[in-house]
PDB file of C-alpha atoms in Angstrom:
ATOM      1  CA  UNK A   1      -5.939  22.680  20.822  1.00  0.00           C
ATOM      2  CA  UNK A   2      -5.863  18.714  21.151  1.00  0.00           C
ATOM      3  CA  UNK A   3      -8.516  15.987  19.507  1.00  0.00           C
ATOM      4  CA  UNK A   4      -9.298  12.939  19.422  1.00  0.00           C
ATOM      5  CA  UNK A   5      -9.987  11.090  15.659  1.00  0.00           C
ATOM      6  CA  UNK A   6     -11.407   7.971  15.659  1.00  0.00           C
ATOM      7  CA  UNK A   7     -10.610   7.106  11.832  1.00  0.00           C
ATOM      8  CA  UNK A   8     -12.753   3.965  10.938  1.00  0.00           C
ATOM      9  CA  UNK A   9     -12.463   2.280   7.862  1.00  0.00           C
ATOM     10  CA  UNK A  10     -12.383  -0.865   5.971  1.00  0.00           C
ATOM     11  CA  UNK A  11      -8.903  -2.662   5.136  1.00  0.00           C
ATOM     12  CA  UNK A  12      -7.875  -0.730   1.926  1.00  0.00           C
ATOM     13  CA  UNK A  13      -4.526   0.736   0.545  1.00  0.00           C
ATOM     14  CA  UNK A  14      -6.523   4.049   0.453  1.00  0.00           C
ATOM     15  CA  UNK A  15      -6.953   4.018   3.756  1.00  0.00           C
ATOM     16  CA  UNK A  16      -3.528   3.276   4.794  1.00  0.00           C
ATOM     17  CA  UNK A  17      -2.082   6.332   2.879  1.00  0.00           C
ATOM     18  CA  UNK A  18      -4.509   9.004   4.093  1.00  0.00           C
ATOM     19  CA  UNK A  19      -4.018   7.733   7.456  1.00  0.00           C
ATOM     20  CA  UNK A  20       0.021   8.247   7.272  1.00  0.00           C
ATOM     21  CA  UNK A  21      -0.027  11.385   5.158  1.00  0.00           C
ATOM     22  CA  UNK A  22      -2.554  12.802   8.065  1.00  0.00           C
ATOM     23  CA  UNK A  23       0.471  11.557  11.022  1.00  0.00           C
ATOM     24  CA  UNK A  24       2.946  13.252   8.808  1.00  0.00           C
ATOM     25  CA  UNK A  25       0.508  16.292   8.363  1.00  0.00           C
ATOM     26  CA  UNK A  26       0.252  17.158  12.076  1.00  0.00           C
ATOM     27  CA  UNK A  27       3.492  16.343  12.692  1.00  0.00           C
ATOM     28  CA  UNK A  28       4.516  18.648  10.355  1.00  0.00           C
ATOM     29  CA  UNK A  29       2.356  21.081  12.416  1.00  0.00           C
ATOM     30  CA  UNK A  30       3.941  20.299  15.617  1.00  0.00           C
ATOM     31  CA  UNK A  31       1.229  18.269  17.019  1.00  0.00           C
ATOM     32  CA  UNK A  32       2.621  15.394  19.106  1.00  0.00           C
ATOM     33  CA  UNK A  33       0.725  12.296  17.737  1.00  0.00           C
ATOM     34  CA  UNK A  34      -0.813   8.905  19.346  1.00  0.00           C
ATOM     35  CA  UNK A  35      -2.109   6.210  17.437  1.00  0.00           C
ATOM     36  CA  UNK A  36      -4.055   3.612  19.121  1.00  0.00           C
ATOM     37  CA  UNK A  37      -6.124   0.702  17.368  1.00  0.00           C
ATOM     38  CA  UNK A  38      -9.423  -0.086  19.007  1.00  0.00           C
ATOM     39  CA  UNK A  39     -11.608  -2.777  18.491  1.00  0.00           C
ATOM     40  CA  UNK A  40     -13.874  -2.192  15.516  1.00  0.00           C
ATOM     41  CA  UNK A  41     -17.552  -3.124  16.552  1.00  0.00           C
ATOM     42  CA  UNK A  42     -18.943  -3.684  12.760  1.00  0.00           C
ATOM     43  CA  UNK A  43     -19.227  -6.914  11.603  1.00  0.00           C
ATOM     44  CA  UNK A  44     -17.448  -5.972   8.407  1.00  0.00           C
ATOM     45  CA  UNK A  45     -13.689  -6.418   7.934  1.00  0.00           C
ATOM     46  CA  UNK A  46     -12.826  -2.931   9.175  1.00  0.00           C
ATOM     47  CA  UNK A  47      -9.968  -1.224  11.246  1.00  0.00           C
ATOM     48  CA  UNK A  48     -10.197   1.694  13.677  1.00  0.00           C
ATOM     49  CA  UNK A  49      -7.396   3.566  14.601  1.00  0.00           C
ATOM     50  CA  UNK A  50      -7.555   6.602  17.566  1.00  0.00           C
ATOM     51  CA  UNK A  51      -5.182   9.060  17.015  1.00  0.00           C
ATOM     52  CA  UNK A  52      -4.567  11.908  19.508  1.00  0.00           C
ATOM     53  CA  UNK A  53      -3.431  15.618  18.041  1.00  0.00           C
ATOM     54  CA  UNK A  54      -1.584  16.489  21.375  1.00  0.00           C
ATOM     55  CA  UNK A  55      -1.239  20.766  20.165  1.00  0.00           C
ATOM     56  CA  UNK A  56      -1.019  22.343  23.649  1.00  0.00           C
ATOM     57  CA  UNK A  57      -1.097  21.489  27.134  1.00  0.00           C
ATOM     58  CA  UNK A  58      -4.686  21.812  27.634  1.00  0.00           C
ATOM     59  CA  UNK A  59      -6.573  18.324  28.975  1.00  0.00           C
ATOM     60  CA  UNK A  60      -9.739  18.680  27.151  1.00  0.00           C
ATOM     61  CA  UNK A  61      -9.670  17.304  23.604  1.00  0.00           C
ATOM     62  CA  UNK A  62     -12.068  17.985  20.923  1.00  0.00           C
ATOM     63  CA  UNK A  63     -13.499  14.468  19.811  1.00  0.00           C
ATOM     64  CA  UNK A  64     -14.730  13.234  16.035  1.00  0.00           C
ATOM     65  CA  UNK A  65     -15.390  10.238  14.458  1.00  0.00           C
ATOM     66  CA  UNK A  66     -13.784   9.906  10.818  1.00  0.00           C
ATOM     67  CA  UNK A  67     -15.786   7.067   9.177  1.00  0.00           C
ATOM     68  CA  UNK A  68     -14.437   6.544   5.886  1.00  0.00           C
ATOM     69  CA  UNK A  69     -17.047   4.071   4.916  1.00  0.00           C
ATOM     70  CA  UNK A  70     -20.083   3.826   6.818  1.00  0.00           C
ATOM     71  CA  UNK A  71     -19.201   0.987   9.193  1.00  0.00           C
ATOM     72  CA  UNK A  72     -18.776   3.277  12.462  1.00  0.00           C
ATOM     73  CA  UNK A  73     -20.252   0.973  15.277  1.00  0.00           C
ATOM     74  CA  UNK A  74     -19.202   2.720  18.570  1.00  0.00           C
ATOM     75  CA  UNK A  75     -20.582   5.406  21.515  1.00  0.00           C
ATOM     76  CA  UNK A  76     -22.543   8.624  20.071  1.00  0.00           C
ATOM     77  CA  UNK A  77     -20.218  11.428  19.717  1.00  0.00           C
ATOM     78  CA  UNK A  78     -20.986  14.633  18.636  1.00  0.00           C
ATOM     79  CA  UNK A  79     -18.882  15.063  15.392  1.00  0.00           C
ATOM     80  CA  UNK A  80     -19.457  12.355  13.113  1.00  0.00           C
ATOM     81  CA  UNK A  81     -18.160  12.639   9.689  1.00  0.00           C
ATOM     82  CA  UNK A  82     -19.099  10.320   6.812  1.00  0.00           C
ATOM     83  CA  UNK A  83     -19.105   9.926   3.229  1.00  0.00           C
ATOM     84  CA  UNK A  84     -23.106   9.808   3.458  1.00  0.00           C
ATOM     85  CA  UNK A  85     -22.773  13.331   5.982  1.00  0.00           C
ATOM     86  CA  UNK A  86     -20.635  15.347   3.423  1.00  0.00           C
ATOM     87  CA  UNK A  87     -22.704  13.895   0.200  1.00  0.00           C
ATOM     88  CA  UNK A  88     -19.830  12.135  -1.435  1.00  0.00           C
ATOM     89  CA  UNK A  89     -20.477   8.754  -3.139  1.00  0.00           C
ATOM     90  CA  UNK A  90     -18.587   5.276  -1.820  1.00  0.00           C
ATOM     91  CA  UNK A  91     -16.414   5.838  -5.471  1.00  0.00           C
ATOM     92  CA  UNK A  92     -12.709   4.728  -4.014  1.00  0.00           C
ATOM     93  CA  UNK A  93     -12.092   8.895  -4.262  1.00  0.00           C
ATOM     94  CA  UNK A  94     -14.400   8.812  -1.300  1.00  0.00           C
ATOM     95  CA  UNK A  95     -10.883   8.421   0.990  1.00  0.00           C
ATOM     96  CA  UNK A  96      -9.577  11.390  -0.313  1.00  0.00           C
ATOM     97  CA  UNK A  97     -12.696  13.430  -0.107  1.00  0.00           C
ATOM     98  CA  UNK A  98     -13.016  12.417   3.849  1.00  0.00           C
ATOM     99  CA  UNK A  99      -9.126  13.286   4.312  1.00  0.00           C
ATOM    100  CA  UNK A 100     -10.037  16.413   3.151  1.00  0.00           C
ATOM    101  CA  UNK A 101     -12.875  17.559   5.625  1.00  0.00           C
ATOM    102  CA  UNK A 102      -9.621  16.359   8.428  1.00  0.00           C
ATOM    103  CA  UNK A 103      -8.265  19.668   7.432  1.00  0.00           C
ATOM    104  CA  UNK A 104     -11.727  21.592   8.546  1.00  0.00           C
ATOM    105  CA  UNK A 105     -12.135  20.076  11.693  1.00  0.00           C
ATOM    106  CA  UNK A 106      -7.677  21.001  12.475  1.00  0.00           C
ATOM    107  CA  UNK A 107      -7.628  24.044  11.309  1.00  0.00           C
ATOM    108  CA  UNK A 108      -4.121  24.302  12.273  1.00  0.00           C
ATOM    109  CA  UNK A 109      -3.222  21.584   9.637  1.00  0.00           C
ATOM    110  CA  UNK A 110      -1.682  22.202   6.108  1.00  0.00           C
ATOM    111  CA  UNK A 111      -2.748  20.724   3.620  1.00  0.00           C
ATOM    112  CA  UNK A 112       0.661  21.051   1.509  1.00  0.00           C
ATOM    113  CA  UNK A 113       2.059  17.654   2.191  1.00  0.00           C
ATOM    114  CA  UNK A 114      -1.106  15.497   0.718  1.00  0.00           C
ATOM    115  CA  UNK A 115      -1.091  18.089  -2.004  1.00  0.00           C
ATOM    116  CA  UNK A 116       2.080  17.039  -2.922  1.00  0.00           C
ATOM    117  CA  UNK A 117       2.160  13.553  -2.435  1.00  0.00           C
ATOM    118  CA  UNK A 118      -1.142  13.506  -5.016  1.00  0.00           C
ATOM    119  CA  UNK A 119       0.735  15.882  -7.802  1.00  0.00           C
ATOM    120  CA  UNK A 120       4.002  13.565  -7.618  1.00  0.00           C
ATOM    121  CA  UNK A 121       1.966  10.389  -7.918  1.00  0.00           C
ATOM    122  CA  UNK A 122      -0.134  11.646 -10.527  1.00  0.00           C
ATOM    123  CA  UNK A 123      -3.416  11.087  -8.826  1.00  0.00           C
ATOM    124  CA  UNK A 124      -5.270  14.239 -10.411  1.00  0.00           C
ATOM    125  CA  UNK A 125      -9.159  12.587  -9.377  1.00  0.00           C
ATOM    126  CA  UNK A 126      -7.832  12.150  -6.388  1.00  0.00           C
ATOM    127  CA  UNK A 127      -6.032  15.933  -5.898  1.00  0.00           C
ATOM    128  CA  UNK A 128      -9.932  17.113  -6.779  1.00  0.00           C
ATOM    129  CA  UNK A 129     -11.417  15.303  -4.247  1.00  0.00           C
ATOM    130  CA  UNK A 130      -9.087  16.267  -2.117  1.00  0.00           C
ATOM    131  CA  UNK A 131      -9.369  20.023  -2.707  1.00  0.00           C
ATOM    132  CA  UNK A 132     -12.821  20.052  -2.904  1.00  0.00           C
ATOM    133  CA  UNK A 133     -13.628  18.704   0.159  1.00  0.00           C
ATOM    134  CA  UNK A 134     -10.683  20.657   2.196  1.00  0.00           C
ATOM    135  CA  UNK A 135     -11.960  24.173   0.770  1.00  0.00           C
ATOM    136  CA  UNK A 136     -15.917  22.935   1.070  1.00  0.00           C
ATOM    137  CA  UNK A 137     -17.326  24.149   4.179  1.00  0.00           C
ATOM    138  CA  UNK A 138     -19.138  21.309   6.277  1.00  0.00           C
ATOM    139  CA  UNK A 139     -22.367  20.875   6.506  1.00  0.00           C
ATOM    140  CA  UNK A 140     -24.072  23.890   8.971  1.00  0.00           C
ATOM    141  CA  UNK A 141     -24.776  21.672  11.863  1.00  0.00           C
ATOM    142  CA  UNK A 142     -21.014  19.970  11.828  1.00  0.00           C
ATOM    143  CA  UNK A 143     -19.975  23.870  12.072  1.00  0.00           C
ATOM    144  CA  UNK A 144     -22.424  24.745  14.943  1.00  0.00           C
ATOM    145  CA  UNK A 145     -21.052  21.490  16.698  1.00  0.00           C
ATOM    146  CA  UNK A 146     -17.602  21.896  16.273  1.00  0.00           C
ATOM    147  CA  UNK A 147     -17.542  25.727  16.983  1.00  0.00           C
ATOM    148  CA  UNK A 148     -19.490  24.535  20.104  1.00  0.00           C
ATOM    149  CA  UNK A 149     -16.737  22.028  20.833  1.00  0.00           C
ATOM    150  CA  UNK A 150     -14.128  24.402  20.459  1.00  0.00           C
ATOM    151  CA  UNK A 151     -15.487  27.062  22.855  1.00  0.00           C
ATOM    152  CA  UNK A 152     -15.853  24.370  25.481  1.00  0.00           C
ATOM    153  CA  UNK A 153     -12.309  23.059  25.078  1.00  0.00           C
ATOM    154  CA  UNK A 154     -10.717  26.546  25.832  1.00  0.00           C
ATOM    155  CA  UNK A 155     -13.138  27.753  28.734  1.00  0.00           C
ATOM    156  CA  UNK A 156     -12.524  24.046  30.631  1.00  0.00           C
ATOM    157  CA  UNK A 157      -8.503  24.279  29.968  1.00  0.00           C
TER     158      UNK A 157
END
């Protein structure tokens, strides 16, 4: 299966480690990765990076929106995840808890290496969040819409 993340965030070290743990993540998983940046719409100082999960030779990708803090200001898409979606509050751990719901939408992705990189840095709020939110089911509608998405993917390829 391939997708499409738009990851949208504001400028924080946070951001910048979930964002490489995820490339190292799915390239773990064999996943051939692009990373774009794309001009960030919101007139707050914010980054957006596309990155493309190449998994298989199939065309059609599954697309999401990642918005780590609420400043999202782009098309409509039909999977768009955000700390207010997934009822987690804008706490810093927020990242973590975001990074985690990654791991629902790939299920082909491990979430071993984070893991790890949270236990050696001794980040234990963090490693909650970060468990929590990868072993929470989304919300009902996210499911419907990505199961959805994923039926359409295979039947066009």
């Amino acid at each position: 299966m391939n997708y499409t993340i738009h990851f949208c965030s504001k400028l924080s070290s946070a951001f910048d480690t979930v964002m490489k743990l995820a490339v190292e993540t799915a390239s773990e998983a064999d996943y051939a990765t692009k990373i774009y940046t794309s001009q960030s719409y919101s007139p707050f100082s914010s980054i957006m990076l596309d990155i493309h999960f190449i998994g298989s030779a199939k065309k059609k990708a599954i697309e999401a929106v990642l918005d780590f803090d609420g400043v999202y200001i782009g098309k409509s898409v039909s999977l768009y995840i955000s700390p207010k979606i997934i009822d987690i509050a804008y706490d810093g751990l927020h990242y973590w808890g975001i990074a985690g719901t990654l791991f629902k939408i790939i299920g082909d992705l491990s979430p071993a290496l984070i893991t790890s990189y949270l236990l050696k840095t001794n980040r234990e709020r963090e490693l909650s969040v970060f468990k929590q939110f990868s072993l929470k089911s989304l919300p009902l509608s996210i499911q419907e819409t990505l199961a959805l998405m994923q039926k359409e993917a295979e039947l066009k390829s």
